[in-house]
């Protein structure tokens, strides 16, 4: 993957073709702590003068949600979740955290960025509902996006998503957490994965390792991915218009479980 004009050029290993998808945003680091700051310095930004009302955002989301729920991507993913949850010894998921879906009204008016934010949020909600339906207990849903506006936050509240300020969500992650972060930047992943979750959905180890050929510093941040790749069951997250390109699911398995479900 190479960054150019705000996009990553990604090579699909299965089909041997190059795909262009939005580049991960970068975040400045606090010079004292080295932690990512709350303000994005590149990539999609919120509209400083919002044009859409809350009702309009809710209406648009309903259209995207219906598209998601009737998609082949969700059908396949739902079957994958059922397969994953059928294995014994899975950690009980009591909290789900969505990181960085993006603002629901981007400043550049990009319809693609707006759709991506809504589609990622709709998918997150469907995943939580699916796990709840099988586990028979409620899951607390949390969302963290430093580019959210006040209207975005109100929208999330209507969808029963608790908004927290960056970096509050990172300290909430434990083995009973589902961590969902699609195409976010590696330093943010690394900070969030200081303690491994029960389930991780995001960019997998192999894609980051391929970038390590161009940036040697990347290898210093891959420890959590290497541990999940070797100790967790791994499933492919189906793609939808490249919104979930390169996404994998790492699901913690019972210790000393001989069953290998890794999708190699």
Short mmCIF file of C-alpha atoms in Angstrom, two decimals:
data_model
loop_
_atom_site.label_atom_id
_atom_site.label_comp_id
_atom_site.label_asym_id
_atom_site.label_seq_id
_atom_site.Cartn_x
_atom_site.Cartn_y
_atom_site.Cartn_z
CA UNK A 1 0.00 0.00 0.00
CA UNK A 2 1.34 3.45 -0.86
CA UNK A 3 -0.10 6.83 0.07
CA UNK A 4 -0.96 9.12 -2.81
CA UNK A 5 -3.51 11.94 -3.07
CA UNK A 6 -5.27 10.84 0.09
CA UNK A 7 -5.65 7.21 -0.92
CA UNK A 8 -3.86 3.92 -0.30
CA UNK A 9 -3.12 1.85 -3.39
CA UNK A 10 -3.75 -1.64 -2.09
CA UNK A 11 -2.91 -4.88 -3.85
CA UNK A 12 -5.38 -7.70 -3.41
CA UNK A 13 -3.39 -10.88 -2.86
CA UNK A 14 -6.32 -13.05 -3.95
CA UNK A 15 -7.08 -11.26 -7.20
CA UNK A 16 -3.77 -9.59 -7.99
CA UNK A 17 -5.37 -6.23 -8.71
CA UNK A 18 -4.71 -2.80 -7.25
CA UNK A 19 -7.50 -1.18 -5.27
CA UNK A 20 -7.70 2.44 -4.15
CA UNK A 21 -9.31 3.08 -0.76
CA UNK A 22 -9.19 6.07 1.63
CA UNK A 23 -5.82 6.45 3.32
CA UNK A 24 -5.64 6.15 7.11
CA UNK A 25 -5.51 9.55 8.76
CA UNK A 26 -2.53 10.67 10.78
CA UNK A 27 -2.68 12.16 14.23
CA UNK A 28 -0.15 14.38 15.91
CA UNK A 29 1.57 13.06 18.99
CA UNK A 30 1.88 14.82 22.30
CA UNK A 31 5.56 15.71 22.60
CA UNK A 32 5.60 14.87 26.31
CA UNK A 33 3.71 11.59 26.36
CA UNK A 34 4.04 10.32 22.79
CA UNK A 35 0.30 9.56 22.79
CA UNK A 36 -1.95 10.44 19.87
CA UNK A 37 -3.77 13.74 20.29
CA UNK A 38 -7.51 14.13 19.92
CA UNK A 39 -7.35 16.31 16.82
CA UNK A 40 -6.88 14.79 13.35
CA UNK A 41 -4.24 16.51 11.25
CA UNK A 42 -5.04 14.86 7.94
CA UNK A 43 -7.85 12.97 6.28
CA UNK A 44 -11.59 13.53 6.69
CA UNK A 45 -12.69 16.44 8.89
CA UNK A 46 -16.15 17.44 10.16
CA UNK A 47 -18.05 20.25 8.47
CA UNK A 48 -17.44 23.42 10.57
CA UNK A 49 -20.79 24.77 9.40
CA UNK A 50 -23.11 21.72 9.38
CA UNK A 51 -25.82 21.70 6.75
CA UNK A 52 -27.71 18.57 7.82
CA UNK A 53 -30.12 18.44 10.74
CA UNK A 54 -30.21 15.54 13.15
CA UNK A 55 -33.37 14.22 11.48
CA UNK A 56 -31.68 14.33 8.07
CA UNK A 57 -28.67 12.40 9.39
CA UNK A 58 -30.97 9.82 10.97
CA UNK A 59 -32.92 9.50 7.73
CA UNK A 60 -29.74 9.04 5.68
CA UNK A 61 -28.48 6.46 8.14
CA UNK A 62 -31.68 4.45 7.82
CA UNK A 63 -31.16 4.24 4.06
CA UNK A 64 -27.55 3.08 4.49
CA UNK A 65 -28.52 0.67 7.26
CA UNK A 66 -31.11 -0.99 5.03
CA UNK A 67 -28.52 -1.29 2.26
CA UNK A 68 -26.12 -2.92 4.74
CA UNK A 69 -28.68 -5.33 6.20
CA UNK A 70 -29.67 -6.60 2.75
CA UNK A 71 -26.09 -6.88 1.46
CA UNK A 72 -24.21 -10.06 0.65
CA UNK A 73 -21.45 -8.73 2.89
CA UNK A 74 -23.69 -8.84 5.97
CA UNK A 75 -25.11 -12.24 5.04
CA UNK A 76 -21.61 -13.73 4.87
CA UNK A 77 -20.42 -11.88 7.97
CA UNK A 78 -23.45 -13.05 9.96
CA UNK A 79 -22.62 -16.65 9.06
CA UNK A 80 -18.98 -16.07 10.04
CA UNK A 81 -20.06 -14.69 13.42
CA UNK A 82 -22.28 -17.72 14.00
CA UNK A 83 -19.35 -20.01 13.20
CA UNK A 84 -17.01 -18.09 15.50
CA UNK A 85 -19.44 -18.07 18.42
CA UNK A 86 -20.14 -21.79 18.10
CA UNK A 87 -16.68 -22.68 19.42
CA UNK A 88 -16.47 -23.36 23.17
CA UNK A 89 -14.46 -21.27 25.59
CA UNK A 90 -15.06 -17.89 23.95
CA UNK A 91 -14.77 -14.86 26.26
CA UNK A 92 -18.13 -13.29 27.15
CA UNK A 93 -18.40 -9.99 25.28
CA UNK A 94 -19.95 -7.35 27.54
CA UNK A 95 -18.60 -4.21 25.87
CA UNK A 96 -18.16 -3.20 22.23
CA UNK A 97 -16.02 -0.24 21.18
CA UNK A 98 -16.09 1.40 17.75
CA UNK A 99 -13.05 3.54 16.93
CA UNK A 100 -12.85 6.23 14.26
CA UNK A 101 -15.78 5.76 11.88
CA UNK A 102 -15.39 9.38 10.77
CA UNK A 103 -17.78 12.34 10.95
CA UNK A 104 -21.25 11.87 9.51
CA UNK A 105 -21.01 15.16 7.63
CA UNK A 106 -17.44 15.58 6.30
CA UNK A 107 -16.17 19.08 5.53
CA UNK A 108 -15.40 18.30 1.88
CA UNK A 109 -18.95 17.16 1.22
CA UNK A 110 -17.70 13.76 0.08
CA UNK A 111 -20.63 11.41 -0.43
CA UNK A 112 -18.23 8.44 -0.29
CA UNK A 113 -16.77 9.50 3.09
CA UNK A 114 -20.25 10.12 4.46
CA UNK A 115 -21.48 6.73 3.26
CA UNK A 116 -18.42 5.01 4.71
CA UNK A 117 -18.99 6.55 8.16
CA UNK A 118 -22.63 5.46 8.16
CA UNK A 119 -21.89 2.01 6.73
CA UNK A 120 -19.19 1.30 9.29
CA UNK A 121 -21.52 2.39 12.09
CA UNK A 122 -24.41 0.31 10.74
CA UNK A 123 -22.15 -2.74 10.49
CA UNK A 124 -20.91 -2.22 14.06
CA UNK A 125 -24.49 -2.07 15.38
CA UNK A 126 -25.48 -5.21 13.45
CA UNK A 127 -22.47 -7.10 14.81
CA UNK A 128 -23.33 -6.13 18.38
CA UNK A 129 -26.98 -7.13 17.88
CA UNK A 130 -25.90 -10.48 16.45
CA UNK A 131 -23.60 -11.28 19.38
CA UNK A 132 -26.27 -10.15 21.85
CA UNK A 133 -28.84 -12.44 20.26
CA UNK A 134 -26.59 -15.47 20.72
CA UNK A 135 -25.08 -14.62 24.10
CA UNK A 136 -28.44 -13.62 25.61
CA UNK A 137 -26.98 -10.66 27.49
CA UNK A 138 -26.74 -6.94 26.77
CA UNK A 139 -23.56 -5.42 25.40
CA UNK A 140 -22.62 -1.82 26.17
CA UNK A 141 -21.76 -0.01 22.93
CA UNK A 142 -19.19 2.80 22.96
CA UNK A 143 -17.97 4.97 20.11
CA UNK A 144 -14.90 7.23 19.94
CA UNK A 145 -14.22 9.64 17.08
CA UNK A 146 -12.28 12.89 17.70
CA UNK A 147 -13.85 14.50 14.62
CA UNK A 148 -17.44 14.19 15.85
CA UNK A 149 -19.56 17.34 15.96
CA UNK A 150 -22.27 17.96 18.55
CA UNK A 151 -24.86 16.76 16.01
CA UNK A 152 -22.84 13.59 15.38
CA UNK A 153 -22.80 12.91 19.11
CA UNK A 154 -26.54 13.44 19.37
CA UNK A 155 -27.04 11.04 16.46
CA UNK A 156 -24.97 8.39 18.27
CA UNK A 157 -27.03 8.90 21.42
CA UNK A 158 -30.19 8.23 19.40
CA UNK A 159 -28.60 4.97 18.21
CA UNK A 160 -27.78 3.98 21.82
CA UNK A 161 -24.05 4.48 21.29
CA UNK A 162 -22.21 6.09 24.18
CA UNK A 163 -19.74 8.69 22.89
CA UNK A 164 -16.47 9.06 24.78
CA UNK A 165 -13.67 11.55 24.17
CA UNK A 166 -10.29 10.40 22.88
CA UNK A 167 -8.49 8.52 24.42
CA UNK A 168 -11.01 7.35 27.04
CA UNK A 169 -12.02 4.20 25.14
CA UNK A 170 -8.50 2.78 25.17
CA UNK A 171 -8.50 2.16 28.92
CA UNK A 172 -11.85 0.33 28.69
CA UNK A 173 -10.51 -2.52 26.55
CA UNK A 174 -10.13 -5.95 28.12
CA UNK A 175 -10.71 -9.61 27.21
CA UNK A 176 -14.49 -9.08 27.41
CA UNK A 177 -14.38 -6.32 24.80
CA UNK A 178 -15.06 -6.34 21.08
CA UNK A 179 -12.76 -3.73 19.51
CA UNK A 180 -13.92 -2.55 16.09
CA UNK A 181 -11.72 -0.11 14.16
CA UNK A 182 -11.76 -0.09 10.37
CA UNK A 183 -8.81 1.49 8.53
CA UNK A 184 -7.52 3.55 11.42
CA UNK A 185 -3.90 4.57 11.84
CA UNK A 186 -1.33 2.18 13.27
CA UNK A 187 -0.28 4.34 16.29
CA UNK A 188 -3.94 4.46 17.37
CA UNK A 189 -4.26 0.69 17.01
CA UNK A 190 -1.08 0.26 19.04
CA UNK A 191 -2.33 2.54 21.82
CA UNK A 192 -5.72 0.81 21.91
CA UNK A 193 -4.15 -2.66 21.98
CA UNK A 194 -2.05 -2.13 25.10
CA UNK A 195 -4.41 -4.74 26.52
CA UNK A 196 -5.76 -7.26 24.03
CA UNK A 197 -9.53 -7.51 23.49
CA UNK A 198 -11.61 -10.68 23.29
CA UNK A 199 -12.46 -9.83 19.67
CA UNK A 200 -10.65 -7.48 17.28
CA UNK A 201 -11.97 -6.31 13.91
CA UNK A 202 -9.62 -4.18 11.85
CA UNK A 203 -6.51 -4.30 9.66
CA UNK A 204 -4.60 -7.55 10.17
CA UNK A 205 -0.93 -8.35 10.67
CA UNK A 206 -0.08 -9.26 7.07
CA UNK A 207 -1.09 -5.88 5.67
CA UNK A 208 0.98 -4.01 8.26
CA UNK A 209 3.96 -6.30 7.64
CA UNK A 210 3.81 -5.51 3.92
CA UNK A 211 4.10 -1.81 4.79
CA UNK A 212 7.11 -2.57 6.96
CA UNK A 213 9.17 -3.05 3.80
CA UNK A 214 8.80 0.71 3.19
CA UNK A 215 8.81 2.00 6.77
CA UNK A 216 11.01 0.08 9.20
CA UNK A 217 9.50 1.87 12.23
CA UNK A 218 6.22 0.03 11.65
CA UNK A 219 7.72 -3.20 12.96
CA UNK A 220 8.08 -1.64 16.41
CA UNK A 221 4.28 -1.34 16.66
CA UNK A 222 3.29 -4.83 15.53
CA UNK A 223 3.61 -6.74 18.82
CA UNK A 224 -0.13 -6.85 19.60
CA UNK A 225 -0.95 -7.94 16.04
CA UNK A 226 1.66 -10.69 16.14
CA UNK A 227 0.25 -12.01 19.40
CA UNK A 228 -3.33 -12.03 18.12
CA UNK A 229 -2.29 -13.56 14.80
CA UNK A 230 -0.59 -16.46 16.58
CA UNK A 231 -2.96 -17.04 19.50
CA UNK A 232 -6.43 -16.07 18.23
CA UNK A 233 -8.72 -17.64 15.68
CA UNK A 234 -8.67 -15.58 12.50
CA UNK A 235 -11.60 -15.00 10.14
CA UNK A 236 -11.94 -12.95 7.00
CA UNK A 237 -14.25 -9.93 7.16
CA UNK A 238 -16.11 -9.78 3.81
CA UNK A 239 -15.64 -6.63 1.78
CA UNK A 240 -18.26 -4.15 0.58
CA UNK A 241 -17.22 -1.57 -2.03
CA UNK A 242 -13.75 -1.55 -0.41
CA UNK A 243 -15.17 -0.06 2.81
CA UNK A 244 -13.91 -3.12 4.70
CA UNK A 245 -10.96 -3.92 2.44
CA UNK A 246 -8.19 -5.76 4.31
CA UNK A 247 -10.27 -6.18 7.47
CA UNK A 248 -9.88 -9.35 9.53
CA UNK A 249 -11.46 -10.72 12.69
CA UNK A 250 -9.25 -12.00 15.51
CA UNK A 251 -11.31 -13.94 18.08
CA UNK A 252 -9.74 -15.12 21.31
CA UNK A 253 -9.90 -18.87 21.72
CA UNK A 254 -9.76 -21.13 24.72
CA UNK A 255 -6.25 -21.68 25.99
CA UNK A 256 -4.57 -24.75 24.44
CA UNK A 257 -7.46 -25.10 21.95
CA UNK A 258 -6.09 -27.45 19.25
CA UNK A 259 -8.67 -26.37 16.69
CA UNK A 260 -7.17 -24.04 14.09
CA UNK A 261 -9.70 -21.87 12.28
CA UNK A 262 -7.16 -19.46 10.87
CA UNK A 263 -8.09 -18.26 7.38
CA UNK A 264 -4.74 -18.45 5.65
#
